Amino acid sequence: GLASDMAAPAQNEAKESVRVAGEGAFAAVNDDLEQLVVEEHWRGESVLILRNRKSGRLWAAGNHCPHAGYPLSEGDIEDLGATFEIAAKLDAPVVSCPAHAYIFDMQRGTCLSESKCPPTTVFEVAIKDGDVHLSKQPRADEEVGSHVLTQDEANQLQLKMVEVALDKKYGKESAATNPAHRNSVHDCAPQLDAGSSDADVAPAALAQAASDPPGRTARVV
């Protein structure tokens, strides 16, 4: 039909790729992931590329939060699928904005913590002959912006991100022996469980825990 004919050129453009870096430009994020930031790739927007260090799987998304414009690469970045059942449903890493801790699904670009926030752009990415290739245009398929999790599941994932971030800050101590850890997570729980849409308040502990991130970003001009 007409709609599919109009969509085809956009999808073809999204699949056209350009070399953006050598494979060695990735920098470690944690034991599971490494990252690369490509500056001014599309309409002046930088793109965050993540690679699973074990499987080699890749994801690419716009690096600026659609809500506040802060670089997502400077927030907390986790792939919790192996240890947290809800995260496994995404089959992708999650990144949090360092400003207000809105969390985004790297596969779909969806904002998981606030339904009113638009998705970030997502791109096709691949490694060919030792080079990283990124699609010239964002993806435009039906998966982009889709929701895999219920709001309750997204809230639970956000709390898990809080716990992981605080573990990194305070060490992996139990809530019983770490009052600061326990109180920070507890402060987030009531607002999230109540379904609050005010993500500026609810995930404050995650934003605080993710502050002063390590210098791990590899940037490409």
Tab-separated table of C-alpha atoms in Angstrom:
chain	number	residue	atom	x	y	z
A	1	GLY	CA	0.000	0.000	0.000
A	2	LEU	CA	0.940	3.680	-0.032
A	3	ALA	CA	2.067	3.706	3.604
A	4	SER	CA	4.442	0.795	3.101
A	5	ASP	CA	5.799	2.365	-0.088
A	6	MET	CA	6.549	5.581	1.805
A	7	ALA	CA	8.170	3.703	4.695
A	8	ALA	CA	10.469	1.689	2.452
A	9	PRO	CA	12.867	4.552	1.531
A	10	ALA	CA	13.282	5.511	5.192
A	11	GLN	CA	14.046	1.919	6.153
A	12	ASN	CA	16.548	1.616	3.314
A	13	GLU	CA	18.279	4.818	4.443
A	14	ALA	CA	18.461	3.487	7.984
A	15	LYS	CA	20.266	0.393	6.705
A	16	GLU	CA	22.883	2.389	4.775
A	17	SER	CA	25.913	2.494	7.048
A	18	VAL	CA	29.138	4.407	7.394
A	19	ARG	CA	32.408	3.521	9.125
A	20	VAL	CA	32.670	5.463	12.383
A	21	ALA	CA	35.646	3.905	14.201
A	22	GLY	CA	37.997	0.993	14.478
A	23	GLU	CA	36.944	-1.889	16.684
A	24	GLY	CA	39.690	-0.998	19.160
A	25	ALA	CA	38.019	2.320	20.046
A	26	PHE	CA	35.654	0.702	22.562
A	27	ALA	CA	36.276	1.418	26.252
A	28	ALA	CA	35.211	-0.831	29.140
A	29	VAL	CA	32.102	0.136	31.104
A	30	ASN	CA	31.971	-2.884	33.418
A	31	ASP	CA	32.537	-6.641	33.277
A	32	ASP	CA	29.665	-7.062	30.806
A	33	LEU	CA	29.810	-4.050	28.498
A	34	GLU	CA	32.079	-1.668	26.640
A	35	GLN	CA	31.119	1.551	24.934
A	36	LEU	CA	31.940	3.962	22.160
A	37	VAL	CA	30.496	7.454	21.610
A	38	VAL	CA	30.327	8.740	18.045
A	39	GLU	CA	30.072	12.531	17.988
A	40	GLU	CA	27.648	14.456	15.757
A	41	HIS	CA	26.546	11.437	13.762
A	42	TRP	CA	22.979	12.411	12.877
A	43	ARG	CA	21.609	15.974	12.910
A	44	GLY	CA	24.331	16.982	15.348
A	45	GLU	CA	23.443	14.167	17.743
A	46	SER	CA	26.082	11.865	19.144
A	47	VAL	CA	25.391	8.128	19.296
A	48	LEU	CA	26.182	5.712	22.118
A	49	ILE	CA	27.270	2.244	20.976
A	50	LEU	CA	27.422	-0.632	23.466
A	51	ARG	CA	28.991	-4.035	22.950
A	52	ASN	CA	28.588	-7.102	25.109
A	53	ARG	CA	32.128	-8.141	25.997
A	54	LYS	CA	31.304	-11.853	25.933
A	55	SER	CA	28.859	-12.291	23.056
A	56	GLY	CA	29.976	-9.351	20.929
A	57	ARG	CA	26.370	-8.210	20.466
A	58	LEU	CA	25.951	-4.514	19.643
A	59	TRP	CA	23.392	-1.783	20.339
A	60	ALA	CA	23.349	1.868	19.270
A	61	ALA	CA	21.141	4.711	20.483
A	62	GLY	CA	21.108	8.485	20.548
A	63	ASN	CA	23.395	9.612	23.347
A	64	HIS	CA	21.267	12.517	24.552
A	65	CYS	CA	18.278	12.036	26.855
A	66	PRO	CA	15.088	13.198	25.067
A	67	HIS	CA	13.863	14.636	28.375
A	68	ALA	CA	16.828	16.702	29.574
A	69	GLY	CA	19.454	16.452	26.836
A	70	TYR	CA	22.187	15.062	29.085
A	71	PRO	CA	24.627	12.478	27.660
A	72	LEU	CA	23.369	8.986	28.485
A	73	SER	CA	26.963	7.718	28.313
A	74	GLU	CA	27.658	9.603	31.553
A	75	GLY	CA	24.888	7.817	33.452
A	76	ASP	CA	24.688	4.274	34.772
A	77	ILE	CA	24.852	1.558	32.101
A	78	GLU	CA	23.942	-2.028	32.929
A	79	ASP	CA	23.009	-5.320	31.286
A	80	LEU	CA	21.111	-7.090	34.059
A	81	GLY	CA	19.503	-9.793	31.931
A	82	ALA	CA	21.647	-12.599	33.349
A	83	THR	CA	20.779	-11.844	36.978
A	84	PHE	CA	17.364	-10.138	36.948
A	85	GLU	CA	14.382	-11.838	35.297
A	86	ILE	CA	12.562	-8.631	34.375
A	87	ALA	CA	15.633	-7.228	32.635
A	88	ALA	CA	15.963	-10.457	30.672
A	89	LYS	CA	12.674	-9.628	28.921
A	90	LEU	CA	14.363	-6.634	27.295
A	91	ASP	CA	17.243	-8.724	25.958
A	92	ALA	CA	19.274	-5.496	25.926
A	93	PRO	CA	21.226	-3.171	28.221
A	94	VAL	CA	19.588	-0.260	30.042
A	95	VAL	CA	21.072	3.232	30.405
A	96	SER	CA	20.053	5.945	32.862
A	97	CYS	CA	20.230	9.685	32.305
A	98	PRO	CA	22.657	11.290	34.788
A	99	ALA	CA	20.306	14.259	35.277
A	100	HIS	CA	17.060	12.642	36.453
A	101	ALA	CA	17.773	8.913	36.081
A	102	TYR	CA	15.204	8.277	33.362
A	103	ILE	CA	16.092	4.793	32.093
A	104	PHE	CA	16.155	3.741	28.431
A	105	ASP	CA	16.031	0.381	26.654
A	106	MET	CA	19.010	0.294	24.253
A	107	GLN	CA	17.270	-2.046	21.785
A	108	ARG	CA	14.083	-0.013	21.320
A	109	GLY	CA	15.040	3.427	22.634
A	110	THR	CA	11.989	3.332	24.916
A	111	CYS	CA	11.972	5.373	28.122
A	112	LEU	CA	11.006	2.805	30.753
A	113	SER	CA	10.535	5.160	33.689
A	114	GLU	CA	8.217	7.759	32.144
A	115	SER	CA	5.623	6.887	29.515
A	116	LYS	CA	5.275	10.526	28.432
A	117	CYS	CA	8.960	10.779	27.523
A	118	PRO	CA	9.631	10.101	23.830
A	119	PRO	CA	12.090	7.344	22.917
A	120	THR	CA	15.665	8.109	22.059
A	121	THR	CA	16.739	7.307	18.500
A	122	VAL	CA	18.175	3.853	17.797
A	123	PHE	CA	20.489	2.813	14.974
A	124	GLU	CA	21.700	-0.257	13.152
A	125	VAL	CA	25.290	-1.107	14.093
A	126	ALA	CA	27.720	-3.806	12.997
A	127	ILE	CA	31.419	-4.629	12.923
A	128	LYS	CA	32.827	-5.322	9.457
A	129	ASP	CA	36.472	-6.222	8.862
A	130	GLY	CA	37.491	-4.790	12.219
A	131	ASP	CA	35.624	-1.501	11.782
A	132	VAL	CA	32.443	-0.226	13.449
A	133	HIS	CA	29.707	0.672	10.960
A	134	LEU	CA	26.662	2.709	11.972
A	135	SER	CA	23.501	3.336	9.960
A	136	LYS	CA	23.292	6.852	8.560
A	137	GLN	CA	19.692	7.257	9.701
A	138	PRO	CA	17.861	6.051	12.824
A	139	ARG	CA	15.808	2.900	12.682
A	140	ALA	CA	12.127	3.388	11.814
A	141	ASP	CA	10.746	-0.116	12.386
A	142	GLU	CA	7.793	-0.981	14.624
A	143	GLU	CA	10.040	-2.110	17.498
A	144	VAL	CA	11.312	1.447	18.070
A	145	GLY	CA	9.575	2.994	21.079
A	146	SER	CA	7.649	-0.183	21.895
A	147	HIS	CA	7.093	-1.324	25.490
A	148	VAL	CA	8.119	-4.830	26.497
A	149	LEU	CA	7.615	-4.293	30.240
A	150	THR	CA	4.558	-3.315	32.231
A	151	GLN	CA	4.880	-0.139	34.288
A	152	ASP	CA	5.206	-2.209	37.463
A	153	GLU	CA	8.028	-4.236	35.902
A	154	ALA	CA	9.720	-1.037	34.730
A	155	ASN	CA	9.499	0.351	38.276
A	156	GLN	CA	11.081	-2.809	39.651
A	157	LEU	CA	13.864	-2.566	37.081
A	158	GLN	CA	14.479	1.047	38.044
A	159	LEU	CA	14.788	0.058	41.695
A	160	LYS	CA	17.228	-2.681	40.678
A	161	MET	CA	19.284	-0.056	38.849
A	162	VAL	CA	19.292	1.987	42.074
A	163	GLU	CA	20.566	-1.012	44.020
A	164	VAL	CA	23.323	-1.745	41.503
A	165	ALA	CA	24.434	1.892	41.416
A	166	LEU	CA	24.507	2.075	45.210
A	167	ASP	CA	26.414	-1.226	45.415
A	168	LYS	CA	29.068	0.373	43.235
A	169	LYS	CA	29.182	3.444	45.432
A	170	TYR	CA	29.080	1.831	48.873
A	171	GLY	CA	30.237	-1.705	48.139
A	172	LYS	CA	28.157	-4.870	48.056
A	173	GLU	CA	26.976	-4.776	51.637
A	174	SER	CA	23.556	-5.880	52.786
A	175	ALA	CA	20.888	-3.323	53.634
A	176	ALA	CA	21.091	-4.485	57.227
A	177	THR	CA	24.744	-3.458	57.570
A	178	ASN	CA	24.643	-0.401	55.308
A	179	PRO	CA	22.096	2.191	56.515
A	180	ALA	CA	22.981	4.671	53.766
A	181	HIS	CA	22.312	2.017	51.122
A	182	ARG	CA	19.062	0.916	52.753
A	183	ASN	CA	17.715	4.438	53.166
A	184	SER	CA	18.538	5.516	49.609
A	185	VAL	CA	16.694	2.575	48.065
A	186	HIS	CA	13.796	2.978	50.513
A	187	ASP	CA	13.413	6.638	49.588
A	188	CYS	CA	12.818	5.651	45.959
A	189	ALA	CA	10.458	2.760	46.577
A	190	PRO	CA	7.270	4.563	47.698
A	191	GLN	CA	7.081	6.891	44.704
A	192	LEU	CA	7.825	4.143	42.197
A	193	ASP	CA	5.399	1.650	43.717
A	194	ALA	CA	2.693	4.312	43.672
A	195	GLY	CA	3.169	4.718	39.939
A	196	SER	CA	4.385	8.295	40.193
A	197	SER	CA	5.141	9.929	36.837
A	198	ASP	CA	7.515	12.373	38.486
A	199	ALA	CA	10.796	10.681	37.627
A	200	ASP	CA	12.613	13.868	38.649
A	201	VAL	CA	11.969	12.839	42.269
A	202	ALA	CA	11.520	9.075	42.373
A	203	PRO	CA	14.965	7.922	41.155
A	204	ALA	CA	17.006	10.586	42.959
A	205	ALA	CA	19.198	7.968	44.604
A	206	LEU	CA	20.198	6.552	41.223
A	207	ALA	CA	21.179	9.981	39.925
A	208	GLN	CA	23.222	10.603	43.060
A	209	ALA	CA	24.878	7.191	42.983
A	210	ALA	CA	25.801	7.588	39.332
A	211	SER	CA	27.361	11.014	39.837
A	212	ASP	CA	31.061	11.527	39.082
A	213	PRO	CA	31.266	8.553	36.674
A	214	PRO	CA	34.683	7.147	35.803
A	215	GLY	CA	36.401	8.412	32.668
A	216	ARG	CA	35.362	5.543	30.474
A	217	THR	CA	34.034	7.238	27.333
A	218	ALA	CA	35.805	6.798	24.038
A	219	ARG	CA	34.916	9.693	21.746
A	220	VAL	CA	35.270	9.845	17.985
A	221	VAL	CA	35.180	13.020	15.940
